[in-house]
């Protein structure tokens, strides 16, 4: 589970439209989420307060194995409307298997504007700091958005007990969508590095502005009225699109945007799609099952001025995308109105929630190579069910012949359904979804989309992660919510230990979070 500071940082990036998934450092984010999770050790309590939309505080207390604590503060120029621990969307708090939808990624990246509501140049920034009460260790981070495609991040650590641990790091990032470049420098060992990631595929060739212009042109040719106001699609999973609007309503600041976010009808979505990605309108009578995906290739070069040593790493990633073809289902006008109010997904996939996609199994394949160190890593991850994700990774060293095979699973726990006759009858008629990763869509105009969605899935209340490695052993972590508290329970043990005297149980821990 994310630390509160890290969670706020991610929400800030999403609210300002910065896409972290397009960076080379996040190339293997999927396999790390399922295999490299860190179960808590000992007993830890984290309390956070949300006094305002731009200022947050957090306090951490660790009782075991040693007694220590820390105090942290966070301030942002952009208002972040974060719910308390009792009502926050649980999926946002956990590093998980992510489904990438290009529509949502492009629209989300376009939320950042050059000018704010007052006509002044926007200067979005985030500043956070944390101090350890036991040894006065200070950690700080400053993130500043320069323009729509550029930002820089400065972080540092000051440790009075160890001068060697004190350092400052700076990163300059340039994200164009089609490619992303990063330059970093660390005072520790004088390390400087350059990283880059390039995406292959025609979907990245055009910017969001060009897609919007093409959509308006096609609507003019069709004799339709062109709306000046841009209405963003609702996203059931991320919830980041409405953050700026909600913050404006809470603070009374005008953003120059519509006061309400509406869900477009199916016909409007089809017209927008035709001009959005430059594709012709798909035939509703034919359901496309073509596998869509894109390749990403990246590399990193770094050099240490102190050690007079350098390094190089390369990586390759393949991700599948939801199909573009609309769902072959007839929806009445009443159902369309219900869909707008209930938040059911439109006929084209725009949500990053796995249960909102049809005929689609999310797959992520990565391959990394460090030729100097001789390290090779291959991973394969798939969301085989809306509530089940699997991942395997094989690490091998060309020089020492050391290898490691790791397998992991991610299982989401949903709230139990209410015992009523309608839901029981629906479950008895159709206990399983037709396809992997999507609830059954309505087949007649009399069936309500909201009822159909509720009959196949309930809100997520927890997740269980487990991994098993030849050398790393067994690790199990259960994260969930109990009343207003968020908890994380972890276990790490040895399974294939070469030492007979090694204990089976390595560590057990419990972490509790509460913020209001």
Short mmCIF file of N, CA, C and O in Angstrom, two decimals, residues 44-169:
data_model
loop_
_atom_site.label_atom_id
_atom_site.label_comp_id
_atom_site.label_asym_id
_atom_site.label_seq_id
_atom_site.Cartn_x
_atom_site.Cartn_y
_atom_site.Cartn_z
N UNK A 44 3.40 -0.86 12.66
CA UNK A 44 3.52 0.52 12.23
C UNK A 44 2.14 1.16 12.18
O UNK A 44 1.15 0.51 11.77
N UNK A 45 2.05 2.43 12.58
CA UNK A 45 0.81 3.20 12.57
C UNK A 45 1.07 4.53 11.88
O UNK A 45 2.01 5.24 12.22
N UNK A 46 0.22 4.85 10.88
CA UNK A 46 0.36 6.08 10.12
C UNK A 46 -0.93 6.89 10.22
O UNK A 46 -2.00 6.40 9.83
N UNK A 47 -0.84 8.10 10.72
CA UNK A 47 -1.98 8.99 10.87
C UNK A 47 -1.75 10.22 10.00
O UNK A 47 -0.68 10.84 10.07
N UNK A 48 -2.75 10.58 9.20
CA UNK A 48 -2.63 11.71 8.30
C UNK A 48 -3.85 12.61 8.44
O UNK A 48 -4.95 12.13 8.74
N UNK A 49 -3.64 13.87 8.21
CA UNK A 49 -4.70 14.86 8.35
C UNK A 49 -4.82 15.65 7.06
O UNK A 49 -3.81 15.97 6.43
N UNK A 50 -6.06 15.98 6.69
CA UNK A 50 -6.33 16.74 5.47
C UNK A 50 -6.97 18.07 5.84
O UNK A 50 -8.18 18.27 5.67
N UNK A 51 -6.20 19.01 6.37
CA UNK A 51 -6.80 20.28 6.79
C UNK A 51 -7.35 21.11 5.64
O UNK A 51 -8.30 21.86 5.81
N UNK A 52 -6.76 21.01 4.46
CA UNK A 52 -7.25 21.75 3.30
C UNK A 52 -6.91 20.98 2.04
O UNK A 52 -6.23 19.94 2.09
N UNK A 53 -7.36 21.49 0.91
CA UNK A 53 -7.13 20.80 -0.37
C UNK A 53 -5.71 20.96 -0.87
O UNK A 53 -5.28 20.24 -1.77
N UNK A 54 -4.94 21.88 -0.30
CA UNK A 54 -3.56 22.11 -0.76
C UNK A 54 -2.53 21.79 0.31
O UNK A 54 -1.33 21.86 0.03
N UNK A 55 -2.96 21.46 1.51
CA UNK A 55 -2.02 21.21 2.60
C UNK A 55 -2.41 19.93 3.32
O UNK A 55 -3.57 19.72 3.67
N UNK A 56 -1.40 19.04 3.53
CA UNK A 56 -1.61 17.77 4.21
C UNK A 56 -0.49 17.52 5.21
O UNK A 56 0.64 17.98 5.00
N UNK A 57 -0.80 16.79 6.25
CA UNK A 57 0.20 16.41 7.25
C UNK A 57 0.09 14.92 7.51
O UNK A 57 -0.98 14.31 7.34
N UNK A 58 1.18 14.31 7.92
CA UNK A 58 1.20 12.88 8.22
C UNK A 58 2.18 12.62 9.35
O UNK A 58 3.20 13.30 9.49
N UNK A 59 1.85 11.61 10.14
CA UNK A 59 2.68 11.18 11.27
C UNK A 59 2.81 9.67 11.25
O UNK A 59 1.81 8.96 11.05
N UNK A 60 4.02 9.18 11.42
CA UNK A 60 4.30 7.75 11.40
C UNK A 60 4.92 7.34 12.73
O UNK A 60 5.82 8.01 13.23
N UNK A 61 4.43 6.22 13.28
CA UNK A 61 4.97 5.66 14.51
C UNK A 61 5.21 4.17 14.32
O UNK A 61 4.29 3.42 13.97
N UNK A 62 6.46 3.75 14.52
CA UNK A 62 6.85 2.35 14.41
C UNK A 62 7.17 1.82 15.81
O UNK A 62 8.07 2.33 16.48
N UNK A 63 6.41 0.82 16.25
CA UNK A 63 6.62 0.23 17.58
C UNK A 63 7.59 -0.93 17.54
O UNK A 63 8.34 -1.15 18.50
N UNK A 64 7.59 -1.69 16.47
CA UNK A 64 8.46 -2.86 16.32
C UNK A 64 9.09 -2.82 14.93
O UNK A 64 8.46 -2.36 13.97
N UNK A 65 10.30 -3.31 14.77
CA UNK A 65 11.22 -3.88 15.79
C UNK A 65 11.91 -2.83 16.65
O UNK A 65 12.43 -3.13 17.70
N UNK A 66 11.94 -1.56 16.20
CA UNK A 66 12.52 -0.49 17.00
C UNK A 66 11.49 0.63 17.12
O UNK A 66 10.62 0.81 16.24
N UNK A 67 11.58 1.40 18.16
CA UNK A 67 10.66 2.51 18.39
C UNK A 67 11.20 3.76 17.70
O UNK A 67 12.27 4.26 18.03
N UNK A 68 10.46 4.26 16.75
CA UNK A 68 10.84 5.46 16.02
C UNK A 68 9.59 6.08 15.41
O UNK A 68 8.51 5.46 15.37
N UNK A 69 9.74 7.29 14.93
CA UNK A 69 8.61 7.99 14.33
C UNK A 69 9.08 9.09 13.41
O UNK A 69 10.26 9.44 13.35
N UNK A 70 8.13 9.67 12.67
CA UNK A 70 8.45 10.74 11.73
C UNK A 70 7.23 11.64 11.56
O UNK A 70 6.09 11.23 11.81
N UNK A 71 7.50 12.87 11.14
CA UNK A 71 6.46 13.86 10.88
C UNK A 71 6.70 14.43 9.49
O UNK A 71 7.84 14.75 9.12
N UNK A 72 5.62 14.54 8.69
CA UNK A 72 5.75 15.02 7.32
C UNK A 72 4.69 16.04 6.98
O UNK A 72 3.59 16.03 7.54
N UNK A 73 5.03 16.91 6.02
CA UNK A 73 4.13 17.94 5.54
C UNK A 73 4.18 17.98 4.02
O UNK A 73 5.22 17.69 3.41
N UNK A 74 3.05 18.35 3.41
CA UNK A 74 2.94 18.39 1.95
C UNK A 74 2.10 19.60 1.56
O UNK A 74 1.03 19.85 2.15
N UNK A 75 2.57 20.34 0.55
CA UNK A 75 1.85 21.51 0.05
C UNK A 75 1.88 21.47 -1.47
O UNK A 75 2.92 21.20 -2.08
N UNK A 76 0.75 21.76 -2.10
CA UNK A 76 0.64 21.77 -3.55
C UNK A 76 -0.04 23.05 -4.01
O UNK A 76 -0.89 23.62 -3.31
N UNK A 77 0.33 23.50 -5.20
CA UNK A 77 -0.33 24.66 -5.79
C UNK A 77 -1.68 24.28 -6.38
O UNK A 77 -2.58 25.11 -6.46
N UNK A 78 -1.82 23.03 -6.80
CA UNK A 78 -3.08 22.55 -7.38
C UNK A 78 -3.86 21.81 -6.30
O UNK A 78 -3.33 20.94 -5.62
N UNK A 79 -5.12 22.16 -6.14
CA UNK A 79 -5.94 21.56 -5.10
C UNK A 79 -6.13 20.07 -5.36
O UNK A 79 -6.43 19.65 -6.48
N UNK A 80 -5.93 19.25 -4.34
CA UNK A 80 -6.11 17.80 -4.41
C UNK A 80 -7.24 17.43 -3.46
O UNK A 80 -7.09 17.51 -2.24
N UNK A 81 -8.37 17.04 -4.01
CA UNK A 81 -9.52 16.64 -3.21
C UNK A 81 -9.39 15.15 -2.91
O UNK A 81 -9.80 14.30 -3.70
N UNK A 82 -8.79 14.83 -1.78
CA UNK A 82 -8.54 13.44 -1.38
C UNK A 82 -9.56 13.05 -0.31
O UNK A 82 -9.74 13.77 0.68
N UNK A 83 -10.21 11.93 -0.51
CA UNK A 83 -11.18 11.43 0.46
C UNK A 83 -10.46 10.85 1.66
O UNK A 83 -9.27 10.53 1.61
N UNK A 84 -11.22 10.69 2.74
CA UNK A 84 -10.64 10.09 3.93
C UNK A 84 -10.48 8.59 3.75
O UNK A 84 -10.90 8.02 2.74
N UNK A 85 -9.86 7.94 4.72
CA UNK A 85 -9.55 6.51 4.59
C UNK A 85 -10.80 5.64 4.57
O UNK A 85 -10.73 4.49 4.13
N UNK A 86 -11.93 6.16 5.02
CA UNK A 86 -13.16 5.36 5.03
C UNK A 86 -13.84 5.32 3.68
O UNK A 86 -14.58 4.37 3.38
N UNK A 87 -13.60 6.32 2.82
CA UNK A 87 -14.32 6.39 1.55
C UNK A 87 -13.41 6.49 0.34
O UNK A 87 -13.90 6.53 -0.79
N UNK A 88 -12.08 6.55 0.51
CA UNK A 88 -11.19 6.65 -0.63
C UNK A 88 -11.27 5.38 -1.46
O UNK A 88 -11.47 4.28 -0.93
N UNK A 89 -11.15 5.53 -2.77
CA UNK A 89 -11.21 4.36 -3.66
C UNK A 89 -9.99 3.48 -3.40
O UNK A 89 -8.85 3.90 -3.56
N UNK A 90 -10.23 2.24 -3.01
CA UNK A 90 -9.16 1.37 -2.56
C UNK A 90 -8.16 1.06 -3.67
O UNK A 90 -6.97 0.91 -3.42
N UNK A 91 -8.61 0.99 -4.91
CA UNK A 91 -7.72 0.66 -6.02
C UNK A 91 -6.63 1.70 -6.20
O UNK A 91 -5.54 1.40 -6.69
N UNK A 92 -6.90 2.95 -5.79
CA UNK A 92 -5.90 4.01 -5.95
C UNK A 92 -4.75 3.87 -4.98
O UNK A 92 -3.68 4.43 -5.21
N UNK A 93 -4.95 3.16 -3.88
CA UNK A 93 -3.95 3.10 -2.83
C UNK A 93 -2.93 2.00 -3.02
O UNK A 93 -1.95 1.94 -2.27
N UNK A 94 -3.15 1.13 -3.98
CA UNK A 94 -2.32 -0.07 -4.12
C UNK A 94 -1.61 -0.04 -5.46
O UNK A 94 -2.21 0.29 -6.49
N UNK A 95 -0.34 -0.36 -5.44
CA UNK A 95 0.42 -0.54 -6.67
C UNK A 95 -0.02 -1.85 -7.30
O UNK A 95 0.15 -2.92 -6.71
N UNK A 96 -0.54 -1.81 -8.51
CA UNK A 96 -1.25 -2.95 -9.07
C UNK A 96 -0.93 -3.13 -10.55
O UNK A 96 -0.16 -2.36 -11.13
N UNK A 97 -1.57 -4.15 -11.12
CA UNK A 97 -1.54 -4.34 -12.57
C UNK A 97 -2.37 -3.23 -13.22
O UNK A 97 -3.56 -3.10 -12.95
N UNK A 98 -1.74 -2.45 -14.07
CA UNK A 98 -2.41 -1.30 -14.66
C UNK A 98 -2.81 -1.60 -16.10
O UNK A 98 -2.01 -2.11 -16.88
N UNK A 99 -4.05 -1.24 -16.41
CA UNK A 99 -4.55 -1.32 -17.78
C UNK A 99 -4.38 0.05 -18.42
O UNK A 99 -4.87 1.05 -17.89
N UNK A 100 -3.68 0.11 -19.54
CA UNK A 100 -3.41 1.36 -20.22
C UNK A 100 -4.42 1.55 -21.34
O UNK A 100 -4.55 0.70 -22.21
N UNK A 101 -5.16 2.64 -21.29
CA UNK A 101 -6.10 2.99 -22.34
C UNK A 101 -5.64 4.31 -22.96
O UNK A 101 -5.56 5.32 -22.27
N UNK A 102 -5.30 4.30 -24.24
CA UNK A 102 -4.70 5.48 -24.86
C UNK A 102 -5.63 6.67 -24.83
O UNK A 102 -5.19 7.81 -24.66
N UNK A 103 -6.94 6.45 -24.98
CA UNK A 103 -7.88 7.56 -24.94
C UNK A 103 -7.73 8.31 -23.62
O UNK A 103 -7.61 9.53 -23.58
N UNK A 104 -7.77 7.55 -22.53
CA UNK A 104 -7.71 8.17 -21.21
C UNK A 104 -6.35 8.80 -20.95
O UNK A 104 -6.26 9.88 -20.37
N UNK A 105 -5.29 8.15 -21.40
CA UNK A 105 -3.95 8.69 -21.17
C UNK A 105 -3.76 10.01 -21.90
O UNK A 105 -3.21 10.97 -21.35
N UNK A 106 -4.24 10.10 -23.13
CA UNK A 106 -4.08 11.33 -23.90
C UNK A 106 -4.95 12.44 -23.32
O UNK A 106 -4.52 13.58 -23.18
N UNK A 107 -6.18 12.12 -22.97
CA UNK A 107 -7.06 13.12 -22.41
C UNK A 107 -6.54 13.59 -21.05
O UNK A 107 -6.62 14.77 -20.72
N UNK A 108 -6.03 12.66 -20.27
CA UNK A 108 -5.52 13.03 -18.95
C UNK A 108 -4.30 13.93 -19.08
O UNK A 108 -4.12 14.89 -18.33
N UNK A 109 -3.42 13.63 -20.04
CA UNK A 109 -2.24 14.45 -20.24
C UNK A 109 -2.59 15.84 -20.75
O UNK A 109 -1.80 16.78 -20.61
N UNK A 110 -3.76 16.02 -21.34
CA UNK A 110 -4.14 17.31 -21.89
C UNK A 110 -4.83 18.19 -20.85
O UNK A 110 -5.21 19.31 -21.17
N UNK A 111 -5.01 17.72 -19.63
CA UNK A 111 -5.69 18.53 -18.62
C UNK A 111 -4.85 19.73 -18.20
O UNK A 111 -5.39 20.76 -17.80
N UNK A 112 -3.52 19.59 -18.26
CA UNK A 112 -2.68 20.70 -17.86
C UNK A 112 -2.72 21.79 -18.92
O UNK A 112 -2.56 21.55 -20.11
N UNK A 113 -2.96 23.02 -18.51
CA UNK A 113 -3.05 24.14 -19.42
C UNK A 113 -1.95 25.15 -19.10
O UNK A 113 -1.44 25.21 -17.97
N UNK A 114 -1.59 25.94 -20.10
CA UNK A 114 -0.52 26.93 -19.92
C UNK A 114 -0.94 28.06 -18.99
O UNK A 114 -0.13 28.64 -18.29
N UNK A 115 -2.26 28.39 -18.97
CA UNK A 115 -2.76 29.51 -18.19
C UNK A 115 -3.77 29.01 -17.17
O UNK A 115 -4.51 28.06 -17.42
N UNK A 116 -3.83 29.65 -16.02
CA UNK A 116 -4.79 29.30 -15.01
C UNK A 116 -6.08 30.08 -15.23
O UNK A 116 -6.28 30.74 -16.23
N UNK A 117 -7.00 30.01 -14.25
CA UNK A 117 -8.28 30.67 -14.41
C UNK A 117 -8.20 32.18 -14.47
O UNK A 117 -9.07 32.84 -15.05
N UNK A 118 -7.17 32.78 -13.90
CA UNK A 118 -6.99 34.23 -13.90
C UNK A 118 -6.23 34.73 -15.12
O UNK A 118 -5.93 35.92 -15.21
N UNK A 119 -5.88 33.84 -16.05
CA UNK A 119 -5.14 34.25 -17.22
C UNK A 119 -3.65 34.34 -17.01
O UNK A 119 -2.93 34.73 -17.92
N UNK A 120 -3.15 33.98 -15.85
CA UNK A 120 -1.72 34.00 -15.57
C UNK A 120 -1.09 32.67 -15.92
O UNK A 120 -1.77 31.65 -15.99
N UNK A 121 0.20 32.70 -16.14
CA UNK A 121 0.91 31.47 -16.48
C UNK A 121 0.87 30.50 -15.31
O UNK A 121 1.20 30.86 -14.18
N UNK A 122 0.42 29.29 -15.58
CA UNK A 122 0.27 28.30 -14.51
C UNK A 122 1.64 27.85 -14.01
O UNK A 122 2.54 27.59 -14.80
N UNK A 123 1.77 27.76 -12.70
CA UNK A 123 3.01 27.35 -12.07
C UNK A 123 2.69 26.26 -11.04
O UNK A 123 2.72 26.50 -9.84
N UNK A 124 2.37 25.08 -11.55
CA UNK A 124 2.04 23.97 -10.65
C UNK A 124 3.30 23.44 -9.99
O UNK A 124 4.33 23.25 -10.64
N UNK A 125 3.22 23.19 -8.70
CA UNK A 125 4.35 22.64 -7.97
C UNK A 125 3.86 21.87 -6.77
O UNK A 125 2.72 22.04 -6.31
N UNK A 126 4.71 21.00 -6.28
CA UNK A 126 4.45 20.22 -5.07
C UNK A 126 5.70 20.23 -4.22
O UNK A 126 6.81 20.05 -4.73
N UNK A 127 5.51 20.45 -2.93
CA UNK A 127 6.62 20.49 -1.98
C UNK A 127 6.24 19.65 -0.77
O UNK A 127 5.18 19.84 -0.18
N UNK A 128 7.10 18.69 -0.43
CA UNK A 128 6.84 17.84 0.72
C UNK A 128 8.15 17.56 1.45
O UNK A 128 9.23 17.57 0.85
N UNK A 129 8.04 17.34 2.73
CA UNK A 129 9.19 17.04 3.57
C UNK A 129 8.82 16.14 4.72
O UNK A 129 7.67 16.12 5.17
N UNK A 130 9.81 15.40 5.20
CA UNK A 130 9.59 14.47 6.31
C UNK A 130 10.85 14.44 7.17
O UNK A 130 11.97 14.40 6.66
N UNK A 131 10.63 14.42 8.49
CA UNK A 131 11.75 14.37 9.43
C UNK A 131 11.56 13.19 10.36
O UNK A 131 10.49 12.99 10.95
N UNK A 132 12.64 12.41 10.50
CA UNK A 132 12.65 11.29 11.43
C UNK A 132 12.97 11.80 12.83
O UNK A 132 14.00 12.46 13.03
N UNK A 133 12.11 11.50 13.79
CA UNK A 133 12.28 12.04 15.13
C UNK A 133 13.41 11.38 15.90
O UNK A 133 13.91 11.95 16.87
N UNK A 134 13.83 10.19 15.51
CA UNK A 134 14.86 9.48 16.26
C UNK A 134 16.26 10.01 15.97
O UNK A 134 17.05 10.25 16.88
N UNK A 135 16.58 10.22 14.69
CA UNK A 135 17.94 10.65 14.31
C UNK A 135 17.96 11.95 13.53
O UNK A 135 18.99 12.30 12.94
N UNK A 136 16.84 12.68 13.47
CA UNK A 136 16.76 13.98 12.78
C UNK A 136 17.08 13.87 11.30
O UNK A 136 17.57 14.83 10.68
N UNK A 137 16.81 12.75 10.70
CA UNK A 137 17.01 12.56 9.27
C UNK A 137 15.91 13.31 8.52
O UNK A 137 14.72 13.15 8.81
N UNK A 138 16.28 14.11 7.56
CA UNK A 138 15.34 14.95 6.83
C UNK A 138 15.29 14.53 5.37
O UNK A 138 16.33 14.37 4.72
N UNK A 139 14.07 14.36 4.85
CA UNK A 139 13.84 14.04 3.45
C UNK A 139 12.92 15.10 2.85
O UNK A 139 11.93 15.49 3.49
N UNK A 140 13.23 15.55 1.66
CA UNK A 140 12.45 16.60 1.01
C UNK A 140 12.35 16.33 -0.48
O UNK A 140 13.23 15.69 -1.08
N UNK A 141 11.25 16.81 -1.09
CA UNK A 141 11.02 16.65 -2.52
C UNK A 141 10.29 17.87 -3.04
O UNK A 141 9.34 18.37 -2.40
N UNK A 142 10.73 18.36 -4.20
CA UNK A 142 10.11 19.51 -4.85
C UNK A 142 9.91 19.18 -6.32
O UNK A 142 10.87 18.86 -7.04
N UNK A 143 8.65 19.23 -6.78
CA UNK A 143 8.31 18.95 -8.18
C UNK A 143 7.70 20.20 -8.78
O UNK A 143 6.74 20.76 -8.22
N UNK A 144 8.20 20.61 -9.94
CA UNK A 144 7.76 21.85 -10.58
C UNK A 144 7.43 21.58 -12.05
O UNK A 144 8.24 20.99 -12.77
N UNK A 145 6.26 21.99 -12.47
CA UNK A 145 5.84 21.84 -13.85
C UNK A 145 6.24 23.09 -14.62
O UNK A 145 5.80 24.20 -14.31
N UNK A 146 7.07 22.93 -15.63
CA UNK A 146 7.55 24.07 -16.42
C UNK A 146 6.58 24.39 -17.54
O UNK A 146 6.22 25.55 -17.76
N UNK A 147 6.14 23.37 -18.27
CA UNK A 147 5.21 23.56 -19.38
C UNK A 147 4.39 22.29 -19.51
O UNK A 147 4.44 21.40 -18.67
N UNK A 148 3.65 22.22 -20.59
CA UNK A 148 2.77 21.07 -20.80
C UNK A 148 3.54 19.78 -20.92
O UNK A 148 3.06 18.72 -20.51
N UNK A 149 4.76 19.83 -21.45
CA UNK A 149 5.54 18.62 -21.69
C UNK A 149 6.79 18.52 -20.84
O UNK A 149 7.54 17.56 -20.99
N UNK A 150 7.05 19.48 -19.97
CA UNK A 150 8.30 19.48 -19.22
C UNK A 150 8.05 19.72 -17.73
O UNK A 150 7.15 20.47 -17.36
N UNK A 151 8.87 19.08 -16.92
CA UNK A 151 8.87 19.30 -15.49
C UNK A 151 10.22 18.87 -14.92
O UNK A 151 10.97 18.12 -15.56
N UNK A 152 10.53 19.31 -13.72
CA UNK A 152 11.73 18.86 -13.05
C UNK A 152 11.40 18.54 -11.60
O UNK A 152 10.46 19.08 -11.00
N UNK A 153 12.17 17.61 -11.05
CA UNK A 153 11.97 17.11 -9.69
C UNK A 153 13.31 17.16 -8.97
O UNK A 153 14.32 16.65 -9.48
N UNK A 154 13.32 17.76 -7.78
CA UNK A 154 14.51 17.84 -6.95
C UNK A 154 14.20 17.19 -5.61
O UNK A 154 13.21 17.53 -4.96
N UNK A 155 15.01 16.24 -5.22
CA UNK A 155 14.85 15.54 -3.94
C UNK A 155 16.19 15.48 -3.23
O UNK A 155 17.25 15.52 -3.86
N UNK A 156 16.11 15.38 -1.91
CA UNK A 156 17.34 15.34 -1.13
C UNK A 156 17.14 14.68 0.21
O UNK A 156 16.01 14.58 0.72
N UNK A 157 18.25 14.21 0.79
CA UNK A 157 18.27 13.57 2.10
C UNK A 157 19.41 14.16 2.91
O UNK A 157 20.55 14.26 2.41
N UNK A 158 19.10 14.57 4.11
CA UNK A 158 20.11 15.10 5.03
C UNK A 158 20.11 14.23 6.28
O UNK A 158 19.11 14.20 7.03
N UNK A 159 21.21 13.51 6.51
CA UNK A 159 21.33 12.59 7.63
C UNK A 159 22.51 13.02 8.49
O UNK A 159 23.67 12.84 8.11
N UNK A 160 22.26 13.60 9.68
CA UNK A 160 23.38 14.02 10.53
C UNK A 160 24.26 12.87 11.00
O UNK A 160 25.45 13.05 11.24
N UNK A 161 23.68 11.67 11.12
CA UNK A 161 24.46 10.54 11.61
C UNK A 161 25.41 9.99 10.56
O UNK A 161 26.42 9.37 10.91
N UNK A 162 25.13 10.19 9.29
CA UNK A 162 25.98 9.64 8.22
C UNK A 162 26.04 10.65 7.08
O UNK A 162 25.05 10.86 6.37
N UNK A 163 27.18 11.29 6.92
CA UNK A 163 27.34 12.27 5.86
C UNK A 163 27.33 11.63 4.48
O UNK A 163 26.94 12.25 3.49
N UNK A 164 27.75 10.38 4.41
CA UNK A 164 27.76 9.69 3.12
C UNK A 164 26.35 9.44 2.59
O UNK A 164 26.15 9.31 1.39
N UNK A 165 25.38 9.36 3.51
CA UNK A 165 23.99 9.13 3.09
C UNK A 165 23.30 10.40 2.64
O UNK A 165 22.23 10.33 2.03
N UNK A 166 23.86 11.56 2.91
CA UNK A 166 23.26 12.83 2.51
C UNK A 166 23.57 13.11 1.04
O UNK A 166 24.73 13.00 0.61
N UNK A 167 22.57 13.46 0.29
CA UNK A 167 22.77 13.75 -1.13
C UNK A 167 21.57 14.53 -1.66
O UNK A 167 20.52 14.61 -1.01
N UNK A 168 21.72 15.05 -2.85
CA UNK A 168 20.66 15.77 -3.58
C UNK A 168 20.58 15.19 -4.99
O UNK A 168 21.60 14.98 -5.64
N UNK A 169 19.36 14.96 -5.44
CA UNK A 169 19.12 14.43 -6.78
C UNK A 169 18.21 15.39 -7.54
O UNK A 169 17.29 15.98 -6.97
#
